[in-house]
Amino acid sequence: MNCIVCKQQTAPGLSAWHRVCPSCRYESAALLPTINDAEVHVHVDEAQREAGLKAIRQENFETIVGYAAALAPPGARRLLDVGAAHGWFLEAARGQFEVLGMEPDTAVAEKTAARGLPVRNGFFPDALEADERFDVIVFNDVIEHIPDIHSALAACRERLSPGGILILNLPNSRGFFYRLSKLFARAGWRAPFERLWQKGLPSPHVHYFEAGNLSKLVGQQGLELRLKAELPAVRAKSMLERLRCAGQGSWLSIYAQYAAVMLTIPVLRAFPSDIVVCVYRKP
């Protein structure tokens, strides 16, 4: 298998489904999405998942809306949130932009639309009208789930207005917890590593980037990096719920992960965060 960023041969990683590029450090997974598979959704507690993610994402989304307002072209109005999920980013952005959300999970999209938010059920860009263009396109914890990422980025270039911006908010392969999970996996404890790849969930991660190799990939579409930043990946509030909703293994394993996270919070500022945000502009 060749790297999607630099085309070099990838090497086996820490599991049969995991591969790493020795050249640019891009990582990939042969994990299959099962969005809209009713049998899989039976085993996912969406209410618990929402409780675990809401606090950290809402705070980070306010920051990202600030980036969008500062870097979007003058007079920018239309914003597309790809993978809008529960609509938290739409709520944060609708005070400054004319927002539209897109969500492929039918059950989640229907629940978000029932709250009066403008969300369209379907996949990007298939669910868009032929002439729809946007000043801002945002992927919050979404781009790393898309197998055909080249086509998704090409569609972003096509759907952006001149001077429009693409915002990618995603996990960071240089992040402290991700690198720690790899150390644990090498020692035989795979639960944290599998949790960060969201193995076993309806939409697992299939890519892991850091800002450098991500920008090389996006740059192939002619989009220019305008901002790179890190956001907090953990807060004490709702951390146990977050591990419960995505964790693998027994309750003892989940509580062990929770204890490890709580012990590391005071020293996290000295290390790279597990969340990176990159903003790209269409010339």
Coordinates of C-alpha atoms in Angstrom, one line a residue:
M1 CA 0.0 0.0 0.0
N2 CA 1.3 3.5 -0.9
C3 CA 0.9 6.5 1.3
I4 CA -1.8 8.9 0.2
V5 CA 0.4 11.9 1.0
C6 CA 3.9 11.2 -0.4
K7 CA 3.2 7.9 -2.4
Q8 CA 5.9 6.0 -0.5
Q9 CA 5.4 2.4 0.5
T10 CA 3.7 2.1 3.9
A11 CA 4.8 -0.3 6.6
P12 CA 2.9 -2.5 9.0
G13 CA 1.8 -0.7 12.2
L14 CA 0.7 -1.9 15.6
S15 CA -2.2 -4.1 14.5
A16 CA -3.2 -6.0 11.4
W17 CA -5.4 -3.2 10.3
H18 CA -2.9 -0.4 11.0
R19 CA -0.1 1.0 8.7
V20 CA 2.4 3.8 8.9
C21 CA 4.3 5.8 6.3
P22 CA 8.0 5.8 7.3
S23 CA 8.6 8.9 5.2
C24 CA 5.9 11.4 6.2
R25 CA 4.4 9.6 9.2
Y26 CA 0.9 9.4 7.9
E27 CA -1.1 6.6 9.5
S28 CA -4.0 4.6 8.1
A29 CA -6.4 1.9 9.2
A30 CA -8.3 -0.8 7.2
L31 CA -11.4 -0.3 9.4
L32 CA -14.8 -0.3 7.7
P33 CA -17.6 2.3 8.4
T34 CA -21.0 1.0 9.2
I35 CA -23.1 4.2 9.3
N36 CA -26.8 3.5 9.1
D37 CA -26.3 -0.1 10.0
A38 CA -29.2 -0.7 12.5
E39 CA -27.5 -3.7 14.1
V40 CA -24.4 -1.7 15.0
H41 CA -26.4 1.3 16.4
V42 CA -28.1 -1.0 18.9
H43 CA -24.7 -1.3 20.7
V44 CA -24.1 2.5 20.7
D45 CA -25.7 4.6 23.4
E46 CA -26.1 8.0 21.6
A47 CA -27.3 9.8 24.7
Q48 CA -24.2 8.7 26.6
R49 CA -22.0 9.5 23.6
E50 CA -23.5 13.0 23.4
A51 CA -22.9 13.6 27.1
G52 CA -19.3 12.6 26.9
L53 CA -18.5 14.8 23.9
K54 CA -20.6 17.9 24.3
A55 CA -18.6 19.9 26.9
I56 CA -15.2 19.7 25.2
R57 CA -16.6 20.2 21.6
Q58 CA -18.8 23.2 22.4
E59 CA -15.9 25.1 24.0
N60 CA -13.6 24.3 21.0
F61 CA -16.3 25.1 18.5
E62 CA -16.5 28.7 19.8
T63 CA -12.8 29.1 19.1
I64 CA -13.2 27.7 15.6
V65 CA -16.1 30.0 14.8
G66 CA -13.7 32.8 15.8
Y67 CA -11.1 31.5 13.3
A68 CA -13.8 31.4 10.6
A69 CA -14.9 34.9 11.2
A70 CA -11.4 36.2 11.1
L71 CA -10.1 34.4 8.0
A72 CA -13.2 34.1 5.8
P73 CA -13.3 36.5 2.8
P74 CA -15.0 39.9 3.2
G75 CA -18.7 39.6 3.1
A76 CA -18.7 35.9 3.7
R77 CA -22.0 34.5 4.7
R78 CA -22.5 30.8 3.7
L79 CA -21.0 28.1 5.9
L80 CA -21.3 24.4 5.4
D81 CA -20.7 22.0 8.4
V82 CA -19.9 18.6 7.0
G83 CA -20.8 15.9 9.5
A84 CA -22.9 18.2 11.6
A85 CA -24.0 15.4 14.0
H86 CA -25.9 16.9 17.0
G87 CA -25.7 20.4 15.5
W88 CA -23.5 22.0 18.2
F89 CA -21.3 23.8 15.6
L90 CA -24.3 25.0 13.7
E91 CA -25.6 26.6 17.0
A92 CA -22.2 28.2 17.6
A93 CA -21.9 29.6 14.1
R94 CA -25.4 30.7 13.1
G95 CA -25.0 34.1 14.8
Q96 CA -22.3 35.0 12.3
F97 CA -23.0 32.9 9.2
E98 CA -25.9 31.5 7.2
V99 CA -25.3 27.8 8.1
L100 CA -26.1 24.5 6.6
G101 CA -25.3 21.1 8.1
M102 CA -24.8 17.8 6.4
E103 CA -25.1 14.5 8.3
P104 CA -24.9 11.0 6.8
D105 CA -26.3 9.2 9.8
T106 CA -30.1 9.3 9.2
A107 CA -31.1 8.8 12.8
V108 CA -28.8 11.6 14.1
A109 CA -29.7 13.9 11.2
E110 CA -33.5 13.5 11.9
K111 CA -32.9 14.2 15.6
T112 CA -30.9 17.4 14.8
A113 CA -33.4 18.6 12.3
A114 CA -36.2 18.1 14.8
R115 CA -34.5 20.7 17.0
G116 CA -35.1 23.2 14.2
L117 CA -31.5 23.3 12.9
P118 CA -30.8 23.4 9.1
V119 CA -29.3 20.0 8.5
R120 CA -29.5 17.8 5.4
N121 CA -29.3 14.1 5.5
G122 CA -26.7 12.7 3.1
F123 CA -23.0 12.4 2.2
F124 CA -20.8 15.2 1.1
P125 CA -20.8 16.4 -1.7
D126 CA -23.6 14.1 -3.1
A127 CA -26.4 15.8 -1.0
L128 CA -25.5 19.3 -2.4
E129 CA -27.3 21.0 -5.3
A130 CA -25.1 21.4 -8.4
D131 CA -24.8 25.2 -8.0
E132 CA -24.3 25.4 -4.2
R133 CA -21.1 27.2 -3.1
F134 CA -19.9 28.2 0.3
D135 CA -17.5 30.8 1.8
V136 CA -16.6 28.4 4.6
I137 CA -16.5 24.6 4.7
V138 CA -15.9 23.0 8.1
F139 CA -15.1 19.4 9.0
N140 CA -15.1 18.9 12.8
D141 CA -13.8 15.5 13.6
V142 CA -15.0 14.2 10.3
I143 CA -12.2 14.3 7.6
E144 CA -10.3 11.5 9.3
H145 CA -13.4 9.2 8.9
I146 CA -13.6 9.6 5.1
P147 CA -12.0 6.7 3.1
D148 CA -11.8 8.6 -0.2
I149 CA -10.2 11.7 1.2
H150 CA -8.8 12.8 -2.1
S151 CA -12.3 13.1 -3.6
A152 CA -13.6 14.9 -0.5
L153 CA -10.8 17.5 -0.7
A154 CA -11.3 18.0 -4.4
A155 CA -15.0 18.6 -3.8
C156 CA -14.1 21.2 -1.2
R157 CA -12.0 23.1 -3.7
E158 CA -14.9 22.9 -6.2
R159 CA -17.5 24.0 -3.7
L160 CA -15.6 26.9 -2.1
S161 CA -16.1 30.4 -3.3
P162 CA -13.0 32.3 -4.5
G163 CA -11.1 33.2 -1.4
G164 CA -13.2 30.8 0.7
I165 CA -11.7 28.8 3.5
L166 CA -11.6 25.1 4.5
I167 CA -11.4 24.4 8.2
L168 CA -10.2 20.9 9.3
N169 CA -10.5 20.1 13.0
L170 CA -9.1 16.6 13.7
P171 CA -7.0 14.3 15.9
N172 CA -3.3 14.9 15.9
S173 CA -0.9 12.0 15.5
R174 CA 1.7 14.1 17.4
G175 CA -0.7 14.4 20.4
F176 CA 0.4 13.3 23.8
F177 CA -2.4 10.8 24.4
Y178 CA -2.1 9.2 20.9
R179 CA 1.6 8.7 21.3
L180 CA 1.0 7.3 24.8
S181 CA -1.6 4.9 23.5
K182 CA 1.0 3.6 21.0
L183 CA 3.4 2.9 23.8
F184 CA 0.7 1.0 25.7
A185 CA -0.1 -1.0 22.5
R186 CA 3.5 -2.0 22.1
A187 CA 3.4 -3.2 25.7
G188 CA 0.3 -5.3 25.0
W189 CA -2.5 -3.0 26.3
R190 CA -4.4 -2.2 23.1
A191 CA -7.6 -0.7 24.5
P192 CA -6.5 3.0 24.5
F193 CA -5.1 2.7 20.9
E194 CA -8.2 1.1 19.6
R195 CA -10.4 3.7 21.4
L196 CA -8.6 6.5 19.7
W197 CA -9.1 4.9 16.3
Q198 CA -12.8 4.4 17.3
K199 CA -12.5 0.7 16.4
G200 CA -15.9 -1.0 16.6
L201 CA -17.9 2.2 16.3
P202 CA -20.2 2.9 13.3
S203 CA -17.6 5.4 11.8
P204 CA -14.1 4.5 12.8
H205 CA -11.0 6.6 12.0
V206 CA -9.3 5.6 8.8
H207 CA -6.6 8.3 8.8
Y208 CA -4.3 9.9 11.4
F209 CA -2.5 13.1 10.5
E210 CA -0.4 15.8 12.0
A211 CA -0.3 19.4 10.6
G212 CA 2.6 18.8 8.3
N213 CA 1.5 15.8 6.3
L214 CA -2.1 17.0 6.3
S215 CA -1.0 20.3 4.7
K216 CA 0.9 18.4 2.0
L217 CA -2.2 16.4 1.2
V218 CA -4.5 19.5 1.1
G219 CA -1.9 21.5 -0.8
Q220 CA -2.3 19.0 -3.7
Q221 CA -5.7 20.6 -4.3
G222 CA -4.2 24.0 -4.5
L223 CA -5.4 25.2 -1.1
E224 CA -3.0 27.3 1.0
L225 CA -2.4 27.0 4.7
R226 CA -3.5 30.1 6.5
L227 CA -3.6 29.0 10.2
K228 CA -2.4 26.1 12.3
A229 CA -3.5 25.8 15.9
E230 CA -4.0 23.3 18.7
L231 CA -7.1 23.0 20.9
P232 CA -7.6 21.3 24.3
A233 CA -8.2 17.6 23.9
V234 CA -9.4 16.8 27.4
R235 CA -11.2 18.5 30.2
A236 CA -12.1 16.9 33.5
K237 CA -15.8 17.6 32.9
S238 CA -17.5 14.6 31.2
M239 CA -14.2 12.7 30.7
L240 CA -15.6 9.5 32.3
E241 CA -18.7 9.6 30.1
R242 CA -16.5 10.1 27.0
L243 CA -14.4 7.0 27.8
R244 CA -17.6 5.0 28.5
C245 CA -19.2 5.9 25.2
A246 CA -16.1 5.0 23.0
G247 CA -14.0 2.8 25.2
Q248 CA -13.2 -0.8 24.5
G249 CA -12.9 -3.6 27.1
S250 CA -14.1 -4.0 30.6
W251 CA -15.2 -1.4 33.1
L252 CA -11.9 -1.9 34.9
S253 CA -10.0 -1.0 31.7
I254 CA -12.2 2.1 31.2
Y255 CA -11.7 3.3 34.8
A256 CA -7.9 2.7 34.5
Q257 CA -7.9 4.9 31.4
Y258 CA -9.9 7.6 33.3
A259 CA -7.4 7.5 36.2
A260 CA -4.5 7.9 33.8
V261 CA -6.1 10.8 32.0
M262 CA -6.9 12.7 35.2
L263 CA -3.3 12.2 36.5
T264 CA -1.8 13.7 33.3
I265 CA -4.1 16.8 32.9
P266 CA -1.8 19.1 35.0
V267 CA 1.2 18.4 32.8
L268 CA -0.5 18.4 29.4
R269 CA 0.4 21.9 28.5
A270 CA 4.0 20.9 28.1
F271 CA 3.1 18.5 25.2
P272 CA 1.4 18.7 21.8
S273 CA -2.4 18.5 22.1
D274 CA -4.4 15.6 20.5
I275 CA -6.5 18.1 18.6
V276 CA -5.1 20.2 15.7
V277 CA -7.0 22.8 13.6
C278 CA -5.8 23.9 10.2
V279 CA -7.4 26.6 8.0
Y280 CA -6.8 26.6 4.2
R281 CA -7.7 29.2 1.6
K282 CA -8.8 28.8 -2.0
P283 CA -6.8 31.3 -4.0

